[in-house]
Short mmCIF file of C-alpha atoms and ligand atoms in Angstrom, two decimals:
data_model
loop_
_atom_site.label_atom_id
_atom_site.label_comp_id
_atom_site.label_asym_id
_atom_site.label_seq_id
_atom_site.Cartn_x
_atom_site.Cartn_y
_atom_site.Cartn_z
CA UNK A 325 -6.72 108.17 35.65
CA UNK A 326 -7.51 105.84 38.50
CA UNK A 327 -9.57 107.27 41.36
CA UNK A 328 -8.91 104.40 43.73
CA UNK A 329 -7.22 105.30 47.02
CA UNK A 330 -4.32 103.09 47.98
CA UNK A 331 -2.79 101.79 51.22
CA UNK A 332 0.97 101.84 51.60
CA UNK A 333 3.25 100.29 54.19
CA UNK A 334 6.89 101.39 54.36
CA UNK A 335 8.99 98.58 55.85
CA UNK A 336 12.10 100.00 57.38
CA UNK A 337 10.02 102.90 58.69
CA UNK A 338 13.10 104.16 60.51
CA UNK A 339 15.19 104.21 57.32
CA UNK A 340 16.97 107.44 56.47
CA UNK A 341 15.12 107.32 53.14
CA UNK A 342 11.64 107.19 54.70
CA UNK A 343 11.08 110.93 55.42
CA UNK A 344 11.88 111.80 51.84
CA UNK A 345 9.59 109.05 50.58
CA UNK A 346 6.73 110.30 52.75
CA UNK A 347 7.25 113.85 51.49
CA UNK A 348 7.01 112.64 47.93
CA UNK A 349 3.81 110.74 48.73
CA UNK A 350 2.47 114.01 50.10
CA UNK A 351 3.46 115.97 47.02
CA UNK A 352 2.00 113.47 44.57
CA UNK A 353 -1.28 112.93 46.41
CA UNK A 354 -3.38 113.77 43.33
CA UNK A 355 -1.49 111.37 41.10
CA UNK A 356 -1.17 108.62 43.73
CA UNK A 357 -4.13 109.07 46.11
CA UNK A 358 -3.74 107.32 49.44
CA UNK A 359 -6.13 106.30 52.14
CA UNK A 360 -3.50 104.91 54.50
CA UNK A 361 0.25 105.12 55.15
CA UNK A 362 1.82 102.87 57.78
CA UNK A 363 5.44 102.65 58.86
CA UNK A 364 6.76 99.28 60.01
CA UNK A 365 10.14 98.67 61.65
CA UNK A 366 11.64 96.40 64.29
CA UNK A 367 13.54 99.27 65.92
CA UNK A 368 11.02 101.33 67.89
CA UNK A 369 13.38 104.19 68.60
CA UNK A 370 14.47 104.86 65.02
CA UNK A 371 10.95 104.53 63.77
CA UNK A 372 9.56 106.88 66.40
CA UNK A 373 11.89 109.67 65.25
CA UNK A 374 10.79 109.33 61.64
CA UNK A 375 7.20 108.45 62.59
CA UNK A 376 6.65 111.59 64.65
CA UNK A 377 7.84 113.72 61.76
CA UNK A 378 5.29 111.96 59.54
CA UNK A 379 2.52 112.75 62.00
CA UNK A 380 3.14 116.48 61.75
CA UNK A 381 3.54 116.47 57.99
CA UNK A 382 0.54 114.33 57.06
CA UNK A 383 -1.74 116.13 59.52
CA UNK A 384 -0.99 119.44 57.85
CA UNK A 385 -0.78 118.37 54.24
CA UNK A 386 -2.81 115.20 53.68
CA UNK A 387 -6.48 115.54 54.42
CA UNK A 388 -8.26 112.37 55.47
CA UNK A 389 -5.18 110.16 55.43
CA UNK A 390 -4.97 107.41 58.03
CA UNK A 391 -1.38 107.27 59.29
CA UNK A 392 0.40 105.42 62.06
CA UNK A 393 3.64 103.64 62.81
CA UNK A 394 3.95 100.22 64.36
CA UNK A 395 6.19 97.28 65.13
CA UNK A 396 3.22 94.92 64.96
CA UNK A 397 3.06 92.87 61.77
CA UNK A 398 -0.69 92.37 61.76
CA UNK A 399 -1.33 96.10 62.16
CA UNK A 400 1.24 96.83 59.47
CA UNK A 401 0.39 94.36 56.75
CA UNK A 402 -3.39 94.19 56.62
CA UNK A 403 -5.14 95.81 53.67
CA UNK A 404 -1.93 96.80 51.89
CA UNK A 405 -1.79 97.69 48.18
CA UNK A 406 1.90 98.60 48.14
CA UNK A 407 4.70 97.56 50.49
CA UNK A 408 7.83 99.64 49.97
CA UNK A 409 10.68 97.74 51.56
CA UNK A 410 13.96 99.31 52.65
CA UNK A 411 15.22 97.32 55.60
CA UNK A 412 18.83 96.92 56.66
CA UNK A 413 19.16 93.50 58.30
CA UNK A 414 21.45 93.94 61.30
CA UNK A 415 21.28 97.73 61.14
CA UNK A 416 24.12 100.18 60.67
CA UNK A 417 26.32 98.41 63.25
CA UNK A 418 26.53 95.46 60.93
CA UNK A 419 27.16 97.72 57.94
CA UNK A 420 30.18 98.91 59.90
CA UNK A 421 31.39 95.30 60.22
CA UNK A 422 30.66 94.53 56.56
CA UNK A 423 32.86 97.45 55.57
CA UNK A 424 35.61 97.30 58.21
CA UNK A 425 36.35 93.54 58.52
CA UNK A 426 37.67 93.24 54.93
CA UNK A 427 40.03 96.18 55.56
CA UNK A 428 41.76 94.03 58.20
CA UNK A 429 43.02 92.03 55.23
CA UNK A 430 43.61 94.93 52.89
CA UNK A 431 40.45 94.07 50.97
CA UNK A 432 37.59 96.32 49.81
CA UNK A 433 34.90 96.76 52.43
CA UNK A 434 31.62 97.70 50.76
CA UNK A 435 28.00 97.08 51.75
CA UNK A 436 27.00 95.30 48.53
CA UNK A 437 30.14 94.44 46.52
CA UNK A 438 32.81 91.99 47.59
CA UNK A 439 32.94 90.16 50.93
CA UNK A 440 30.92 92.79 52.85
CA UNK A 441 28.07 92.34 50.40
CA UNK A 442 28.19 88.57 50.90
CA UNK A 443 28.07 88.94 54.68
CA UNK A 444 25.15 91.35 54.40
CA UNK A 445 23.57 88.97 51.87
CA UNK A 446 23.30 86.18 54.41
CA UNK A 447 21.48 88.42 56.91
CA UNK A 448 19.31 90.08 54.33
CA UNK A 449 18.13 86.93 52.55
CA UNK A 450 16.91 85.44 55.81
CA UNK A 451 15.10 88.56 56.98
CA UNK A 452 13.67 89.45 53.58
CA UNK A 453 12.17 86.01 53.05
CA UNK A 454 10.49 86.23 56.44
CA UNK A 455 9.23 89.73 55.72
CA UNK A 456 7.73 88.75 52.36
CA UNK A 457 5.99 85.77 54.00
CA UNK A 458 4.63 88.08 56.71
CA UNK A 459 3.29 90.59 54.20
CA UNK A 460 1.76 87.83 52.08
CA UNK A 461 0.01 86.36 55.14
CA UNK A 462 -2.13 89.48 55.39
CA UNK A 463 -2.07 90.98 51.88
CA UNK A 464 -1.93 88.38 49.10
CA UNK A 465 -2.13 90.86 46.23
CA UNK A 466 0.02 93.70 47.49
CA UNK A 467 2.83 94.91 45.28
CA UNK A 468 6.02 94.42 47.24
CA UNK A 469 8.69 96.73 45.89
CA UNK A 470 12.02 96.03 47.50
CA UNK A 471 15.05 98.27 47.71
CA UNK A 472 16.81 96.32 50.49
CA UNK A 473 20.36 95.33 49.64
CA UNK A 474 22.29 93.45 48.50
CA UNK A 475 19.51 93.44 45.94
CA UNK A 476 21.15 90.97 43.52
CA UNK A 477 21.44 88.34 46.24
CA UNK A 478 18.00 89.10 47.65
CA UNK A 479 16.53 88.76 44.14
CA UNK A 480 18.27 85.41 43.58
CA UNK A 481 16.84 84.13 46.86
CA UNK A 482 13.30 85.49 46.51
CA UNK A 483 13.11 84.08 42.96
CA UNK A 484 13.65 80.60 44.43
CA UNK A 485 11.24 80.91 47.37
CA UNK A 486 8.48 82.85 45.61
CA UNK A 487 8.84 81.75 41.95
CA UNK A 488 5.29 82.64 40.94
CA UNK A 489 4.96 85.89 42.82
CA UNK A 490 4.61 88.42 40.00
CA UNK A 491 4.04 91.30 42.40
CA UNK A 492 7.31 91.01 44.23
CA UNK A 493 9.95 93.15 42.58
CA UNK A 494 13.49 94.13 43.46
CA UNK A 495 14.81 97.45 42.33
CA UNK A 496 17.83 99.74 42.63
CA UNK A 497 18.17 103.47 42.13
CA UNK A 498 21.75 103.45 40.83
CA UNK A 499 21.20 102.95 37.09
CA UNK A 500 18.59 105.69 37.30
CA UNK A 501 21.09 108.00 39.00
CA UNK A 502 23.62 107.29 36.25
CA UNK A 503 21.06 108.33 33.64
CA UNK A 504 20.28 111.49 35.60
CA UNK A 505 23.98 112.35 35.73
CA UNK A 506 24.69 111.85 32.01
CA UNK A 507 21.51 112.57 30.03
CA UNK A 508 21.55 116.33 30.74
CA UNK A 509 24.96 116.52 29.00
CA UNK A 510 23.12 116.00 25.71
CA UNK A 511 20.02 117.93 26.69
CA UNK A 512 17.85 114.94 27.63
CA UNK A 513 16.00 113.79 30.70
CA UNK A 514 14.97 110.33 31.79
CA UNK A 515 11.37 110.62 30.64
CA UNK A 516 12.61 111.33 27.06
CA UNK A 517 14.13 107.90 26.59
CA UNK A 518 13.76 104.16 26.96
CA UNK A 519 17.14 102.76 27.88
CA UNK A 520 18.47 99.29 27.16
CA UNK A 521 20.43 98.03 30.16
CA UNK A 522 21.68 94.66 31.33
CA UNK A 523 23.60 93.22 34.25
CA UNK A 524 23.31 91.84 37.72
CA UNK A 525 22.38 94.42 40.33
CA UNK A 526 25.33 96.76 40.95
CA UNK A 527 27.15 95.29 37.95
CA UNK A 528 25.69 96.44 34.66
CA UNK A 529 25.78 98.56 31.50
CA UNK A 530 23.47 100.78 29.44
CA UNK A 531 23.91 99.98 25.77
CA UNK A 532 21.19 102.05 24.12
CA UNK A 533 19.17 105.17 24.90
CA UNK A 534 16.12 104.98 22.66
CA UNK A 535 14.17 108.18 22.12
CA UNK A 536 10.56 107.57 23.17
CA UNK A 537 9.20 109.82 20.41
CA UNK A 538 11.39 108.94 17.46
CA UNK A 539 13.10 105.63 18.26
CA UNK A 540 16.50 107.27 17.68
CA UNK A 541 19.34 105.79 19.76
CA UNK A 542 21.09 108.65 21.59
CA UNK A 543 23.89 106.45 23.00
CA UNK A 544 26.46 107.05 20.22
CA UNK A 545 25.89 110.81 20.57
CA UNK A 546 26.36 110.65 24.33
CA UNK A 547 29.56 108.61 24.04
CA UNK A 548 30.93 110.96 21.39
CA UNK A 549 30.00 113.98 23.51
CA UNK A 550 31.83 112.52 26.49
CA UNK A 551 34.87 111.71 24.38
CA UNK A 552 34.99 115.09 22.62
CA UNK A 553 34.45 117.11 25.81
CA UNK A 554 36.18 114.84 28.28
CA UNK A 555 38.41 117.45 29.97
CA UNK A 556 35.59 119.91 30.37
CA UNK A 557 33.17 117.33 31.83
CA UNK A 558 35.93 116.03 34.08
CA UNK A 559 36.42 119.55 35.44
CA UNK A 560 32.67 119.99 35.79
CA UNK A 561 32.36 116.74 37.82
CA UNK A 562 35.42 117.72 39.86
CA UNK A 563 33.97 121.13 40.69
CA UNK A 564 30.86 119.49 42.05
CA UNK A 565 32.81 117.52 44.68
CA UNK A 566 32.15 119.17 48.02
CA UNK A 567 35.00 117.53 49.95
CA UNK A 568 36.74 114.25 50.79
CA UNK A 569 33.49 112.87 52.28
CA UNK A 570 31.53 113.51 49.11
CA UNK A 571 31.40 109.83 48.25
CA UNK A 572 29.03 110.21 45.31
CA UNK A 573 30.84 113.20 43.83
CA UNK A 574 34.09 111.25 43.87
CA UNK A 575 32.35 108.12 42.58
CA UNK A 576 30.98 109.96 39.57
CA UNK A 577 34.41 111.39 38.76
CA UNK A 578 35.86 107.85 38.86
CA UNK A 579 32.93 106.71 36.78
CA UNK A 580 33.78 109.24 34.10
CA UNK A 581 37.36 107.95 34.08
CA UNK A 582 35.99 104.41 33.66
CA UNK A 583 34.07 105.64 30.61
CA UNK A 584 37.31 106.90 29.08
CA UNK A 585 38.85 103.43 29.52
CA UNK A 586 35.79 101.56 28.22
CA UNK A 587 34.26 104.09 25.85
CA UNK A 588 31.48 101.99 24.31
CA UNK A 589 28.67 101.92 26.90
CA UNK A 590 27.40 103.69 30.00
CA UNK A 591 28.32 101.55 33.02
CA UNK A 592 26.95 101.31 36.54
CA UNK A 593 29.10 103.15 39.10
CA UNK A 594 29.41 99.93 41.15
CA UNK A 595 31.43 98.33 38.33
CA UNK A 596 34.29 100.43 39.73
CA UNK A 597 34.73 98.06 42.69
CA UNK A 598 35.32 95.11 40.35
CA UNK A 599 37.31 96.82 37.62
CA UNK A 600 39.44 99.15 39.77
CA UNK A 601 39.84 97.29 43.07
CA UNK A 602 43.05 99.09 44.04
CA UNK A 603 41.67 102.57 43.58
CA UNK A 604 38.47 101.54 45.41
CA UNK A 605 40.45 100.04 48.28
CA UNK A 606 42.54 103.18 48.74
CA UNK A 607 39.52 105.44 49.02
CA UNK A 608 38.79 104.24 52.57
CA UNK A 609 40.66 102.62 55.46
CA UNK A 610 39.94 100.40 58.43
CA UNK A 611 39.36 103.56 60.48
CA UNK A 612 36.97 105.22 58.10
CA UNK A 613 34.57 103.81 55.54
CA UNK A 614 31.33 104.90 53.92
CA UNK A 615 29.55 103.82 57.13
CA UNK A 616 31.18 106.70 59.04
CA UNK A 617 30.24 109.22 56.37
CA UNK A 618 26.61 108.08 56.41
CA UNK A 619 26.37 108.15 60.22
CA UNK A 620 27.89 111.63 60.38
CA UNK A 621 26.13 112.83 57.25
CA UNK A 622 22.77 111.53 56.09
CA UNK A 623 21.70 109.85 59.30
CA UNK A 624 22.50 112.90 61.43
CA UNK A 625 20.91 115.36 58.99
CA UNK A 626 17.75 113.37 58.41
CA UNK A 627 17.12 112.54 62.06
CA UNK A 628 17.81 116.13 63.07
CA UNK A 629 15.34 117.34 60.49
CA UNK A 630 12.70 114.89 61.75
CA UNK A 631 13.24 115.89 65.37
CA UNK A 632 13.10 119.61 64.59
CA UNK A 633 9.80 119.28 62.73
CA UNK A 634 8.31 117.06 65.46
CA UNK A 635 9.36 119.55 68.12
CA UNK A 636 7.92 122.51 66.23
CA UNK A 637 4.74 120.55 65.65
CA UNK A 638 4.19 122.27 62.33
CA UNK A 639 5.70 122.80 58.90
CA UNK A 640 3.30 125.26 57.31
CA UNK A 641 4.59 128.81 57.62
CA UNK A 642 8.02 127.59 58.73
CA UNK A 643 11.21 127.01 56.76
CA UNK A 644 10.04 123.40 56.32
CA UNK A 645 6.87 124.43 54.47
CA UNK A 646 5.98 122.13 51.57
CA UNK A 647 2.88 124.02 50.42
CA UNK A 648 4.35 125.32 47.18
CA UNK A 649 5.27 121.80 46.14
CA UNK A 650 2.10 119.80 46.71
CA UNK A 651 -1.35 119.39 45.20
CA UNK A 652 -0.03 118.99 41.72
CA UNK A 653 -2.17 118.19 38.71
CA UNK A 654 -3.84 114.78 38.40
CA UNK A 655 -1.31 113.38 35.97
CA UNK A 656 1.75 114.79 37.72
CA UNK A 657 4.97 112.86 37.62
CA UNK A 658 8.20 113.32 39.49
CA UNK A 659 9.32 115.55 36.60
CA UNK A 660 6.90 118.12 37.98
CA UNK A 661 8.69 118.34 41.28
CA UNK A 662 11.84 120.36 41.58
CA UNK A 663 14.68 118.19 42.77
CA UNK A 664 15.64 120.47 45.65
CA UNK A 665 14.47 118.91 48.89
CA UNK A 666 14.17 120.53 52.25
CA UNK A 667 17.16 118.68 53.63
CA UNK A 668 20.31 117.79 51.78
CA UNK A 669 21.39 114.41 50.44
CA UNK A 670 18.20 113.47 48.68
CA UNK A 671 18.62 111.49 45.50
CA UNK A 672 16.31 109.78 43.08
CA UNK A 673 15.52 107.05 45.59
CA UNK A 674 11.90 107.93 46.40
CA UNK A 675 11.17 109.48 43.04
CA UNK A 676 12.16 106.38 41.16
CA UNK A 677 10.01 104.12 43.31
CA UNK A 678 6.97 106.36 42.95
CA UNK A 679 7.50 106.57 39.19
CA UNK A 680 7.22 102.79 39.06
CA UNK A 681 4.04 102.91 41.10
CA UNK A 682 2.49 105.54 38.83
CA UNK A 683 3.25 103.34 35.85
CA UNK A 684 1.65 100.35 37.57
CA UNK A 685 -1.55 102.03 38.74
CA UNK A 686 -2.11 103.82 35.46
CA UNK A 687 -0.86 100.98 33.25
CA UNK A 688 1.43 103.55 31.63
CA UNK A 689 4.07 101.15 30.25
CA UNK A 690 6.84 103.54 31.25
CA UNK A 691 10.24 101.95 31.50
CA UNK A 692 11.66 100.91 34.84
CA UNK A 693 14.90 99.20 35.78
CA UNK A 694 13.88 96.05 37.54
CA UNK A 695 15.35 92.66 38.44
CA UNK A 696 13.69 89.86 36.47
CA UNK A 697 14.58 86.30 35.48
CA UNK A 698 16.65 86.25 32.29
CA UNK A 699 14.53 83.76 30.33
CA UNK A 700 16.15 84.73 27.04
CA UNK A 701 16.58 88.49 27.52
CA UNK A 702 20.36 88.03 27.25
CA UNK A 703 20.60 85.04 24.95
CA UNK A 704 24.07 83.87 25.92
CA UNK A 705 23.57 84.12 29.69
CA UNK A 706 22.07 81.56 32.07
CA UNK A 707 18.28 81.66 31.82
CA UNK A 708 17.94 81.55 35.60
CA UNK A 709 20.01 84.69 36.27
CA UNK A 710 18.11 87.50 37.96
CA UNK A 711 19.09 90.26 35.57
CA UNK A 712 18.61 93.94 36.12
CA UNK A 713 17.09 95.18 32.88
CA UNK A 714 14.81 97.80 31.45
CA UNK A 715 11.15 96.77 31.53
CA UNK A 716 7.93 98.33 30.37
CA UNK A 717 5.91 98.56 33.56
CA UNK A 718 2.16 98.05 33.45
CA UNK A 719 -0.71 97.11 35.73
CA UNK A 720 -0.40 93.40 35.07
CA UNK A 721 3.13 92.67 34.04
CA UNK A 722 6.68 93.79 33.48
CA UNK A 723 7.83 93.44 29.87
CA UNK A 724 11.62 93.29 29.64
CA UNK A 725 13.33 94.89 26.66
CA UNK A 726 15.39 92.29 24.82
CA UNK A 727 19.15 92.69 24.95
CA UNK A 728 20.40 89.88 22.69
CA UNK A 729 23.96 88.61 22.92
CA UNK A 730 26.20 89.98 25.64
CA UNK A 731 29.85 90.71 24.66
CA UNK A 732 32.68 88.48 25.94
CA UNK A 733 34.09 90.93 28.51
CA UNK A 734 30.76 91.57 30.23
CA UNK A 735 29.71 87.92 29.90
CA UNK A 736 32.78 86.70 31.74
CA UNK A 737 32.37 89.22 34.55
CA UNK A 738 28.69 88.46 35.02
CA UNK A 739 29.08 84.69 34.95
CA UNK A 740 31.74 84.89 37.64
CA UNK A 741 29.61 87.17 39.80
CA UNK A 742 26.49 85.06 39.27
CA UNK A 743 28.31 81.89 40.31
CA UNK A 744 29.36 83.68 43.49
CA UNK A 745 25.88 84.96 44.32
CA UNK A 746 24.21 81.67 43.43
CA UNK A 747 26.64 79.74 45.64
CA UNK A 748 25.97 82.11 48.51
CA UNK A 749 22.21 81.57 48.25
CA UNK A 750 22.77 77.78 48.01
CA UNK A 751 24.94 78.03 51.11
CA UNK A 752 22.25 79.93 53.03
CA UNK A 753 19.45 77.54 52.05
CA UNK A 754 21.50 74.40 52.72
CA UNK A 755 23.46 75.83 55.71
CA UNK A 756 26.45 74.60 53.70
CA UNK A 757 29.89 75.72 54.86
CA UNK A 758 31.71 74.46 51.77
CA UNK A 759 29.46 76.46 49.47
CA UNK A 760 29.98 79.49 51.68
CA UNK A 761 33.73 79.11 51.18
CA UNK A 762 33.20 78.64 47.44
CA UNK A 763 31.03 81.78 47.27
CA UNK A 764 33.66 83.93 48.98
CA UNK A 765 36.52 82.41 46.95
CA UNK A 766 34.61 82.85 43.69
CA UNK A 767 34.21 86.56 44.36
CA UNK A 768 36.42 88.69 42.14
CA UNK A 769 37.40 90.92 45.06
CA UNK A 770 38.38 88.01 47.36
CA UNK A 771 39.78 85.34 44.97
CA UNK A 772 42.07 83.65 47.47
CA UNK A 773 40.71 80.72 49.53
CA UNK A 774 42.95 81.47 52.51
CA UNK A 775 41.65 85.04 52.58
CA UNK A 776 38.09 83.73 52.17
CA UNK A 777 38.54 81.50 55.22
CA UNK A 778 39.77 84.39 57.37
CA UNK A 779 36.92 86.63 56.26
CA UNK A 780 34.30 83.94 56.90
CA UNK A 781 35.69 83.29 60.37
CA UNK A 782 35.47 86.97 61.29
CA UNK A 783 32.06 87.44 59.73
CA UNK A 784 30.68 84.40 61.56
CA UNK A 785 31.80 85.94 64.82
CA UNK A 786 30.42 89.40 63.99
CA UNK A 787 27.13 87.96 62.71
CA UNK A 788 26.47 85.37 65.39
CA UNK A 789 23.05 86.88 66.14
CA UNK A 790 22.09 86.91 62.45
CA UNK A 791 23.78 84.14 60.48
CA UNK A 792 22.53 80.55 60.58
CA UNK A 793 24.86 77.81 61.69
CA UNK A 794 26.77 76.71 58.57
CA UNK A 795 27.93 73.09 58.66
P1 LIG B 813 18.91 102.35 57.73
O1 LIG B 813 19.70 101.45 58.58
O2 LIG B 813 18.96 103.82 57.91
O3 LIG B 813 17.36 101.95 57.82
C1 LIG B 813 16.91 100.65 57.75
C2 LIG B 813 15.78 100.43 58.75
O4 LIG B 813 15.35 99.08 58.62
C3 LIG B 813 16.19 100.63 60.21
O5 LIG B 813 15.35 101.53 60.85
C4 LIG B 813 16.09 99.23 60.80
O6 LIG B 813 15.68 99.21 62.14
C5 LIG B 813 15.05 98.60 59.90
N1 LIG B 813 15.06 97.14 59.89
C6 LIG B 813 16.13 96.31 59.93
N2 LIG B 813 15.73 95.04 59.85
C7 LIG B 813 14.38 95.05 59.74
C8 LIG B 813 13.39 94.05 59.60
N3 LIG B 813 13.72 92.76 59.56
N4 LIG B 813 12.10 94.42 59.50
C9 LIG B 813 11.76 95.73 59.55
N5 LIG B 813 12.65 96.72 59.67
C10 LIG B 813 13.95 96.39 59.75
O7 LIG B 813 19.31 102.01 56.25
P2 LIG B 813 19.23 102.93 54.96
O8 LIG B 813 20.56 103.47 54.66
O9 LIG B 813 18.10 103.85 55.07
O10 LIG B 813 18.90 101.84 53.87
C11 LIG B 813 17.79 100.99 53.97
C12 LIG B 813 17.91 99.85 53.01
O11 LIG B 813 17.74 100.29 51.69
C13 LIG B 813 19.27 99.16 53.02
O12 LIG B 813 19.11 97.80 52.74
C14 LIG B 813 19.99 99.82 51.88
O13 LIG B 813 21.05 99.03 51.41
C15 LIG B 813 18.85 99.90 50.91
N6 LIG B 813 19.00 100.84 49.82
C16 LIG B 813 18.93 100.33 48.59
C17 LIG B 813 18.99 101.13 47.51
C18 LIG B 813 18.96 100.48 46.18
O14 LIG B 813 19.33 101.08 45.20
N7 LIG B 813 18.53 99.23 46.05
C19 LIG B 813 19.14 102.50 47.66
C20 LIG B 813 19.22 103.02 48.95
C21 LIG B 813 19.12 102.18 50.04
C1 LIG B 814 22.99 103.71 45.86
C2 LIG B 814 22.82 102.25 45.61
C3 LIG B 814 22.18 101.60 46.81
C4 LIG B 814 22.97 101.86 48.03
C5 LIG B 814 23.16 103.33 48.23
C6 LIG B 814 24.17 103.50 49.34
O1 LIG B 814 21.77 104.34 45.88
O2 LIG B 814 22.07 101.97 44.49
O3 LIG B 814 22.04 100.25 46.56
O4 LIG B 814 22.33 101.32 49.17
O5 LIG B 814 23.66 103.93 47.09
O6 LIG B 814 24.28 104.79 49.64
P1 LIG B 814 25.00 105.27 50.95
O7 LIG B 814 24.89 106.73 50.80
O8 LIG B 814 24.19 104.68 52.09
O9 LIG B 814 26.38 104.72 50.92
MN1 LIG B 815 21.42 99.83 44.56
#
């Protein structure tokens, strides 16, 4: 077990996911010992709310930790071992545009899939490349672990600009959430298995669930269990839905229905947008999208929680007390922490990131779902594709698990989506309007060039402070 103490910067310090991430860092301080935690954001106000909460928490629970929040790059990025990145280029106002503009044309509005994802992609690629350059200016060897969306497009772009940067990795928590939703049905948990997964980010499939002890593939058993007990599981998933705003509850019910239609693998929930566009479209409207639910839900809850703790000036001895959950054993993992957080709406987001870090610092070779260049992992797909696959994660490298040949149905879907994402990144780098039109038209959710032109026109207007000038 490593005794080194690490320095972490969280970029997107004002993100709704940051408080939860800081709590986890607190709880796992034996397993992942820290000397410094810094928050970095460009929005002082958001970051102050989250940052002040951190001050109270770390002061009470993390002896000797240096902690501050800043909007100054030099203060943020010097002496960093790990940069956790969760920025939203353009903020939530632009998420609102990404989701609402397509609804003007009766088209799915989503932050990562379809035209909204492409609009967000243009902003995110530009800001992420700058951020990585900034971090690298001060900390050459830091691990940069990026969650910022749309991760597939960000990964395609960062691959091109930083081709030899082995410590820059793009990740997503969705495949992990899918495992957490389904493995318990057959009495398993994530740490029991090594999954085989392939796809582009937010468009992929688990094909095998290999038992870490025995090598047995649990996938056929899971698929059979789902098939044999479909009605009962359906009811179980339905019962969990808390109301019409329970986006993830509803998503997982739709996901189960997708598994009945395609009963041979465990898909990503985001495949729903591409395979069931009508159902996905009907879920929201131009007046209400996921943006509204997040603003009223997670953002309100998390910021309220932060403000309440900051105002109280303490957590110990209050209802926010974390004492019973910290100071775990040296080799603790996230399995050792109960999943119930102080505030609602937590998911595997922070846990999954910290699991990756524990595997890196201890050279554990645990599996992680990470975006890497294909280079033969899926033999009949383009070698340059940034695939999301299962990798063994160690101190020096990520070793992808081989997938082999991809079936015709999945191959066709992925090649179409890759062409779209690749064209978008070409368009951004070359400021090329024609390629922008091709990217939008190529997209399975847009398809029609006239629609693509209307969407691009509106997105150019909405993004005039963020998009480059396409010619
Ligand atoms: P949010 O809007 O609540 O927080 C993002 C923060 O980033 C804001 O405080 C904003 O001011 C800041 N920011 C924006 N541009 C910045 C820049 N250039 N440099 C520094 N800070 C910047 O968003 P959120 O809902 O918490 O999500 C954060 C990001 O994480 C989004 O990109 C989201 O899509 C992504 N995310 C990804 C996954 C995944 O599976 N990959 C999961 C959850 C969230
Ligand atoms: C999942 C996805 C992320 C996405 C998030 C959106 O975790 O993997 O990529 O950003 O959901 O969640 P939200 O609650 O903000 O709609
Ligand atoms: Mn994701």
